[in-house]
């Protein structure tokens, strides 16, 4: 079977989450080819009026084509994947430059002398945990790609340790000029059905307009009973320094993020999920300290909603999700998100207006409702019809006008 690439994540399915993979290479020489084609038509209302959108939210018809090859021997694997993405009517092969980019290009070695040790070098797709800090962000027209080195050591299925040093490929989702990320991620299974993630991530941001030098430390616990129950909680803190655009000096950074989730499987054809996410914000009450959470490379659709109107900082969301239909079959998925932001700080979206007064706690900013119908029409193919509507709160509407933002998209994905 060809290597599978994650499809669109809008909105996130309820139910269980895949267990971490402990990859191995084949025992003989193996050459495989694969292709991933995605076509998306999208229309939106007030998305640009309320929040400057990224390219994947511009009205039109868009295509993304990925062509890959994988060659593996008993001790080494080479992976290459090329990508073309853009809107219908954009540049074609007869124009210069040809819009072809490298999505993945890696060499991975299994070290024969040390069981469980491997080294991967090049451009790779990374995702850890639930994608709150490091994710593929595959819903985006290009997706995240990470250039660098990853060293992995695994002890059977019980423990995996990743040490990495990477740069994020620059794209419209992450416009900073230079982002260097170093870290260690431990994924353990002390016993089934418990999975634990412990991580330390160090960001060195060399942007000329917004410099940052801080560490993100966190713990994630997942209890997964596939037949009926899934529990997840994650706690993270950030400490270091940041120098926002226009600031004359650096500020100390001390921020936190908390998430809790309960998923219930109602037989094989339905499920419910309830989630709470909170990212600390900065209301300016401490002029020398910033408490605003600094997002790394999250999957925005999965964690802030289909419309991607907010950034995960100074943000709280209560999310209720429902699924009708089997997880891998024809199914209807619905998310309802109640969103709040810290009073006295700037809303992390909508051109960052001020809402409320300093010390006023958390102020409701609105409700987003996302609905998605997924139909795996053929093996390896899926039709997605999704829509999202955001209803601003009274406080936010007073700043922006009572305008509802909405999006409707129709998407076809095929993988070979």
PDB file of C-alpha atoms in Angstrom, residues 64-236:
ATOM      1  CA  UNK A  64      -3.190  20.366  -4.743  1.00  0.00           C
ATOM      2  CA  UNK A  65      -1.270  17.491  -6.302  1.00  0.00           C
ATOM      3  CA  UNK A  66       1.417  15.498  -4.529  1.00  0.00           C
ATOM      4  CA  UNK A  67       3.518  12.858  -6.282  1.00  0.00           C
ATOM      5  CA  UNK A  68       5.817  10.696  -4.219  1.00  0.00           C
ATOM      6  CA  UNK A  69       8.315   7.866  -4.387  1.00  0.00           C
ATOM      7  CA  UNK A  70       9.778   5.702  -1.654  1.00  0.00           C
ATOM      8  CA  UNK A  71      12.755   3.365  -1.921  1.00  0.00           C
ATOM      9  CA  UNK A  72      13.675   1.173   1.025  1.00  0.00           C
ATOM     10  CA  UNK A  73      16.408  -1.341   1.772  1.00  0.00           C
ATOM     11  CA  UNK A  74      16.873  -3.233   5.045  1.00  0.00           C
ATOM     12  CA  UNK A  75      18.720  -0.264   6.591  1.00  0.00           C
ATOM     13  CA  UNK A  76      17.927   2.891   4.630  1.00  0.00           C
ATOM     14  CA  UNK A  77      14.841   4.583   3.208  1.00  0.00           C
ATOM     15  CA  UNK A  78      14.667   7.449   0.732  1.00  0.00           C
ATOM     16  CA  UNK A  79      11.442   9.421   0.465  1.00  0.00           C
ATOM     17  CA  UNK A  80      10.633  12.104  -2.133  1.00  0.00           C
ATOM     18  CA  UNK A  81       7.373  13.980  -2.576  1.00  0.00           C
ATOM     19  CA  UNK A  82       6.737  16.871  -4.969  1.00  0.00           C
ATOM     20  CA  UNK A  83       3.787  19.227  -4.617  1.00  0.00           C
ATOM     21  CA  UNK A  84       1.899  21.628  -6.863  1.00  0.00           C
ATOM     22  CA  UNK A  85      -0.797  23.780  -5.295  1.00  0.00           C
ATOM     23  CA  UNK A  86      -2.761  26.783  -6.432  1.00  0.00           C
ATOM     24  CA  UNK A  87      -6.035  28.100  -7.780  1.00  0.00           C
ATOM     25  CA  UNK A  88      -7.609  27.217 -11.107  1.00  0.00           C
ATOM     26  CA  UNK A  89      -6.407  29.769 -13.630  1.00  0.00           C
ATOM     27  CA  UNK A  90      -3.048  30.299 -11.902  1.00  0.00           C
ATOM     28  CA  UNK A  91       0.368  29.747 -13.461  1.00  0.00           C
ATOM     29  CA  UNK A  92       0.776  26.677 -15.617  1.00  0.00           C
ATOM     30  CA  UNK A  93       3.716  24.525 -16.724  1.00  0.00           C
ATOM     31  CA  UNK A  94       4.426  26.859 -19.637  1.00  0.00           C
ATOM     32  CA  UNK A  95       5.134  29.810 -17.348  1.00  0.00           C
ATOM     33  CA  UNK A  96       8.172  30.578 -15.241  1.00  0.00           C
ATOM     34  CA  UNK A  97       8.796  29.758 -12.519  1.00  0.00           C
ATOM     35  CA  UNK A  98       7.037  26.406 -12.648  1.00  0.00           C
ATOM     36  CA  UNK A  99       5.028  26.215  -9.387  1.00  0.00           C
ATOM     37  CA  UNK A 100       6.468  22.921  -8.146  1.00  0.00           C
ATOM     38  CA  UNK A 101       7.765  22.578  -4.610  1.00  0.00           C
ATOM     39  CA  UNK A 102       9.399  19.939  -2.435  1.00  0.00           C
ATOM     40  CA  UNK A 103       6.961  18.725   0.199  1.00  0.00           C
ATOM     41  CA  UNK A 104       9.111  15.875   1.508  1.00  0.00           C
ATOM     42  CA  UNK A 105      12.638  14.703   0.801  1.00  0.00           C
ATOM     43  CA  UNK A 106      14.307  12.575   3.452  1.00  0.00           C
ATOM     44  CA  UNK A 107      16.848   9.876   4.065  1.00  0.00           C
ATOM     45  CA  UNK A 108      16.184   7.605   7.019  1.00  0.00           C
ATOM     46  CA  UNK A 109      18.736   5.180   8.412  1.00  0.00           C
ATOM     47  CA  UNK A 110      18.209   2.289  10.788  1.00  0.00           C
ATOM     48  CA  UNK A 111      21.448   1.957  12.754  1.00  0.00           C
ATOM     49  CA  UNK A 112      22.302  -1.777  12.620  1.00  0.00           C
ATOM     50  CA  UNK A 113      24.486  -1.756  15.711  1.00  0.00           C
ATOM     51  CA  UNK A 114      21.833  -0.200  17.992  1.00  0.00           C
ATOM     52  CA  UNK A 115      18.399  -1.788  18.012  1.00  0.00           C
ATOM     53  CA  UNK A 116      15.605   0.758  17.785  1.00  0.00           C
ATOM     54  CA  UNK A 117      17.820   3.703  16.729  1.00  0.00           C
ATOM     55  CA  UNK A 118      17.174   5.607  13.513  1.00  0.00           C
ATOM     56  CA  UNK A 119      18.190   8.951  11.992  1.00  0.00           C
ATOM     57  CA  UNK A 120      16.131  11.006   9.532  1.00  0.00           C
ATOM     58  CA  UNK A 121      17.499  13.986   7.591  1.00  0.00           C
ATOM     59  CA  UNK A 122      15.845  16.359   5.119  1.00  0.00           C
ATOM     60  CA  UNK A 123      12.390  17.867   4.651  1.00  0.00           C
ATOM     61  CA  UNK A 124       9.751  15.930   6.537  1.00  0.00           C
ATOM     62  CA  UNK A 125       6.161  16.056   7.766  1.00  0.00           C
ATOM     63  CA  UNK A 126       6.004  16.060  11.558  1.00  0.00           C
ATOM     64  CA  UNK A 127       3.090  15.730  13.933  1.00  0.00           C
ATOM     65  CA  UNK A 128       3.089  15.029  17.653  1.00  0.00           C
ATOM     66  CA  UNK A 129       0.202  14.362  19.984  1.00  0.00           C
ATOM     67  CA  UNK A 130      -2.988  16.092  18.908  1.00  0.00           C
ATOM     68  CA  UNK A 131      -1.157  18.637  16.767  1.00  0.00           C
ATOM     69  CA  UNK A 132      -1.373  21.531  19.240  1.00  0.00           C
ATOM     70  CA  UNK A 133       2.297  22.486  18.880  1.00  0.00           C
ATOM     71  CA  UNK A 134       3.761  20.555  15.928  1.00  0.00           C
ATOM     72  CA  UNK A 135       1.409  19.465  13.148  1.00  0.00           C
ATOM     73  CA  UNK A 136       1.208  18.830   9.427  1.00  0.00           C
ATOM     74  CA  UNK A 137      -1.667  21.348   9.143  1.00  0.00           C
ATOM     75  CA  UNK A 138      -2.747  19.436   6.065  1.00  0.00           C
ATOM     76  CA  UNK A 139      -5.988  21.373   5.574  1.00  0.00           C
ATOM     77  CA  UNK A 140      -3.862  24.308   4.406  1.00  0.00           C
ATOM     78  CA  UNK A 141      -3.170  24.568   0.686  1.00  0.00           C
ATOM     79  CA  UNK A 142       0.491  23.650   1.226  1.00  0.00           C
ATOM     80  CA  UNK A 143       0.735  22.248   4.738  1.00  0.00           C
ATOM     81  CA  UNK A 144       3.645  22.554   7.130  1.00  0.00           C
ATOM     82  CA  UNK A 145       7.019  21.053   6.241  1.00  0.00           C
ATOM     83  CA  UNK A 146      10.060  20.880   8.502  1.00  0.00           C
ATOM     84  CA  UNK A 147      13.674  20.961   7.319  1.00  0.00           C
ATOM     85  CA  UNK A 148      16.277  19.406   9.559  1.00  0.00           C
ATOM     86  CA  UNK A 149      17.308  16.354  11.544  1.00  0.00           C
ATOM     87  CA  UNK A 150      15.381  13.915  13.697  1.00  0.00           C
ATOM     88  CA  UNK A 151      16.935  11.136  15.776  1.00  0.00           C
ATOM     89  CA  UNK A 152      14.584   8.476  17.143  1.00  0.00           C
ATOM     90  CA  UNK A 153      15.106   5.703  19.665  1.00  0.00           C
ATOM     91  CA  UNK A 154      12.324   3.217  20.361  1.00  0.00           C
ATOM     92  CA  UNK A 155      12.039   0.378  22.870  1.00  0.00           C
ATOM     93  CA  UNK A 156       9.466  -1.917  21.332  1.00  0.00           C
ATOM     94  CA  UNK A 157       6.043  -0.306  21.761  1.00  0.00           C
ATOM     95  CA  UNK A 158       6.678   1.000  25.270  1.00  0.00           C
ATOM     96  CA  UNK A 159       8.846   4.063  24.712  1.00  0.00           C
ATOM     97  CA  UNK A 160       9.849   6.360  21.857  1.00  0.00           C
ATOM     98  CA  UNK A 161      12.268   9.269  22.178  1.00  0.00           C
ATOM     99  CA  UNK A 162      12.596  11.862  19.396  1.00  0.00           C
ATOM    100  CA  UNK A 163      15.309  14.528  19.360  1.00  0.00           C
ATOM    101  CA  UNK A 164      14.908  17.085  16.599  1.00  0.00           C
ATOM    102  CA  UNK A 165      16.381  20.261  15.211  1.00  0.00           C
ATOM    103  CA  UNK A 166      14.364  21.777  12.355  1.00  0.00           C
ATOM    104  CA  UNK A 167      13.302  24.916  10.548  1.00  0.00           C
ATOM    105  CA  UNK A 168       9.753  25.444   9.346  1.00  0.00           C
ATOM    106  CA  UNK A 169       9.374  25.957   5.608  1.00  0.00           C
ATOM    107  CA  UNK A 170       8.137  29.497   5.081  1.00  0.00           C
ATOM    108  CA  UNK A 171       4.623  29.797   3.714  1.00  0.00           C
ATOM    109  CA  UNK A 172       1.541  31.959   4.058  1.00  0.00           C
ATOM    110  CA  UNK A 173       0.528  30.220   7.279  1.00  0.00           C
ATOM    111  CA  UNK A 174       3.821  31.105   8.990  1.00  0.00           C
ATOM    112  CA  UNK A 175       5.204  34.319   7.446  1.00  0.00           C
ATOM    113  CA  UNK A 176       8.047  34.807   9.948  1.00  0.00           C
ATOM    114  CA  UNK A 177      11.442  35.043   8.316  1.00  0.00           C
ATOM    115  CA  UNK A 178      13.399  32.525  10.361  1.00  0.00           C
ATOM    116  CA  UNK A 179      12.072  29.972  12.846  1.00  0.00           C
ATOM    117  CA  UNK A 180      14.406  27.401  14.400  1.00  0.00           C
ATOM    118  CA  UNK A 181      12.943  24.672  16.592  1.00  0.00           C
ATOM    119  CA  UNK A 182      14.846  22.216  18.768  1.00  0.00           C
ATOM    120  CA  UNK A 183      13.306  19.704  21.082  1.00  0.00           C
ATOM    121  CA  UNK A 184      12.922  16.333  22.728  1.00  0.00           C
ATOM    122  CA  UNK A 185       9.621  14.417  22.697  1.00  0.00           C
ATOM    123  CA  UNK A 186       9.056  11.254  24.769  1.00  0.00           C
ATOM    124  CA  UNK A 187       6.037   9.080  23.966  1.00  0.00           C
ATOM    125  CA  UNK A 188       5.485   6.253  26.419  1.00  0.00           C
ATOM    126  CA  UNK A 189       2.996   3.472  26.973  1.00  0.00           C
ATOM    127  CA  UNK A 190       3.557   2.319  30.529  1.00  0.00           C
ATOM    128  CA  UNK A 191       0.494   0.121  30.117  1.00  0.00           C
ATOM    129  CA  UNK A 192      -2.447  -0.105  27.764  1.00  0.00           C
ATOM    130  CA  UNK A 193      -4.650   1.863  27.212  1.00  0.00           C
ATOM    131  CA  UNK A 194      -2.549   4.779  28.605  1.00  0.00           C
ATOM    132  CA  UNK A 195      -0.259   6.886  26.396  1.00  0.00           C
ATOM    133  CA  UNK A 196       1.915   9.679  27.821  1.00  0.00           C
ATOM    134  CA  UNK A 197       3.753  12.473  25.992  1.00  0.00           C
ATOM    135  CA  UNK A 198       6.440  14.584  27.664  1.00  0.00           C
ATOM    136  CA  UNK A 199       8.150  17.295  25.627  1.00  0.00           C
ATOM    137  CA  UNK A 200      10.589  20.182  25.727  1.00  0.00           C
ATOM    138  CA  UNK A 201      10.619  22.444  22.669  1.00  0.00           C
ATOM    139  CA  UNK A 202      12.986  25.399  22.226  1.00  0.00           C
ATOM    140  CA  UNK A 203      12.116  28.113  19.706  1.00  0.00           C
ATOM    141  CA  UNK A 204      14.646  30.589  18.344  1.00  0.00           C
ATOM    142  CA  UNK A 205      12.735  33.074  16.204  1.00  0.00           C
ATOM    143  CA  UNK A 206      14.927  35.325  14.088  1.00  0.00           C
ATOM    144  CA  UNK A 207      12.202  37.451  12.540  1.00  0.00           C
ATOM    145  CA  UNK A 208      13.194  41.073  12.022  1.00  0.00           C
ATOM    146  CA  UNK A 209       9.848  42.307  13.362  1.00  0.00           C
ATOM    147  CA  UNK A 210       9.029  39.920  16.195  1.00  0.00           C
ATOM    148  CA  UNK A 211      11.826  38.130  18.013  1.00  0.00           C
ATOM    149  CA  UNK A 212      11.321  35.259  20.419  1.00  0.00           C
ATOM    150  CA  UNK A 213      13.546  32.987  22.472  1.00  0.00           C
ATOM    151  CA  UNK A 214      11.615  30.639  24.716  1.00  0.00           C
ATOM    152  CA  UNK A 215      10.949  27.073  25.804  1.00  0.00           C
ATOM    153  CA  UNK A 216       7.678  25.134  25.701  1.00  0.00           C
ATOM    154  CA  UNK A 217       7.366  22.304  28.220  1.00  0.00           C
ATOM    155  CA  UNK A 218       4.365  20.048  28.529  1.00  0.00           C
ATOM    156  CA  UNK A 219       2.677  16.782  29.457  1.00  0.00           C
ATOM    157  CA  UNK A 220      -0.112  14.996  27.565  1.00  0.00           C
ATOM    158  CA  UNK A 221      -2.042  11.970  28.861  1.00  0.00           C
ATOM    159  CA  UNK A 222      -4.433   9.872  26.782  1.00  0.00           C
ATOM    160  CA  UNK A 223      -6.612   7.037  28.096  1.00  0.00           C
ATOM    161  CA  UNK A 224      -8.062   5.230  25.105  1.00  0.00           C
ATOM    162  CA  UNK A 225     -10.636   2.465  25.403  1.00  0.00           C
ATOM    163  CA  UNK A 226     -11.500   2.057  21.698  1.00  0.00           C
ATOM    164  CA  UNK A 227     -14.879   0.498  22.348  1.00  0.00           C
ATOM    165  CA  UNK A 228     -16.444   3.401  24.263  1.00  0.00           C
ATOM    166  CA  UNK A 229     -14.205   5.957  26.035  1.00  0.00           C
ATOM    167  CA  UNK A 230     -11.338   8.316  25.303  1.00  0.00           C
ATOM    168  CA  UNK A 231      -9.895  10.777  27.837  1.00  0.00           C
ATOM    169  CA  UNK A 232      -7.185  13.317  27.056  1.00  0.00           C
ATOM    170  CA  UNK A 233      -5.572  16.127  28.995  1.00  0.00           C
ATOM    171  CA  UNK A 234      -2.595  18.323  28.141  1.00  0.00           C
ATOM    172  CA  UNK A 235      -0.830  21.004  30.165  1.00  0.00           C
ATOM    173  CA  UNK A 236       2.025  23.174  28.851  1.00  0.00           C
TER     174      UNK A 236
END
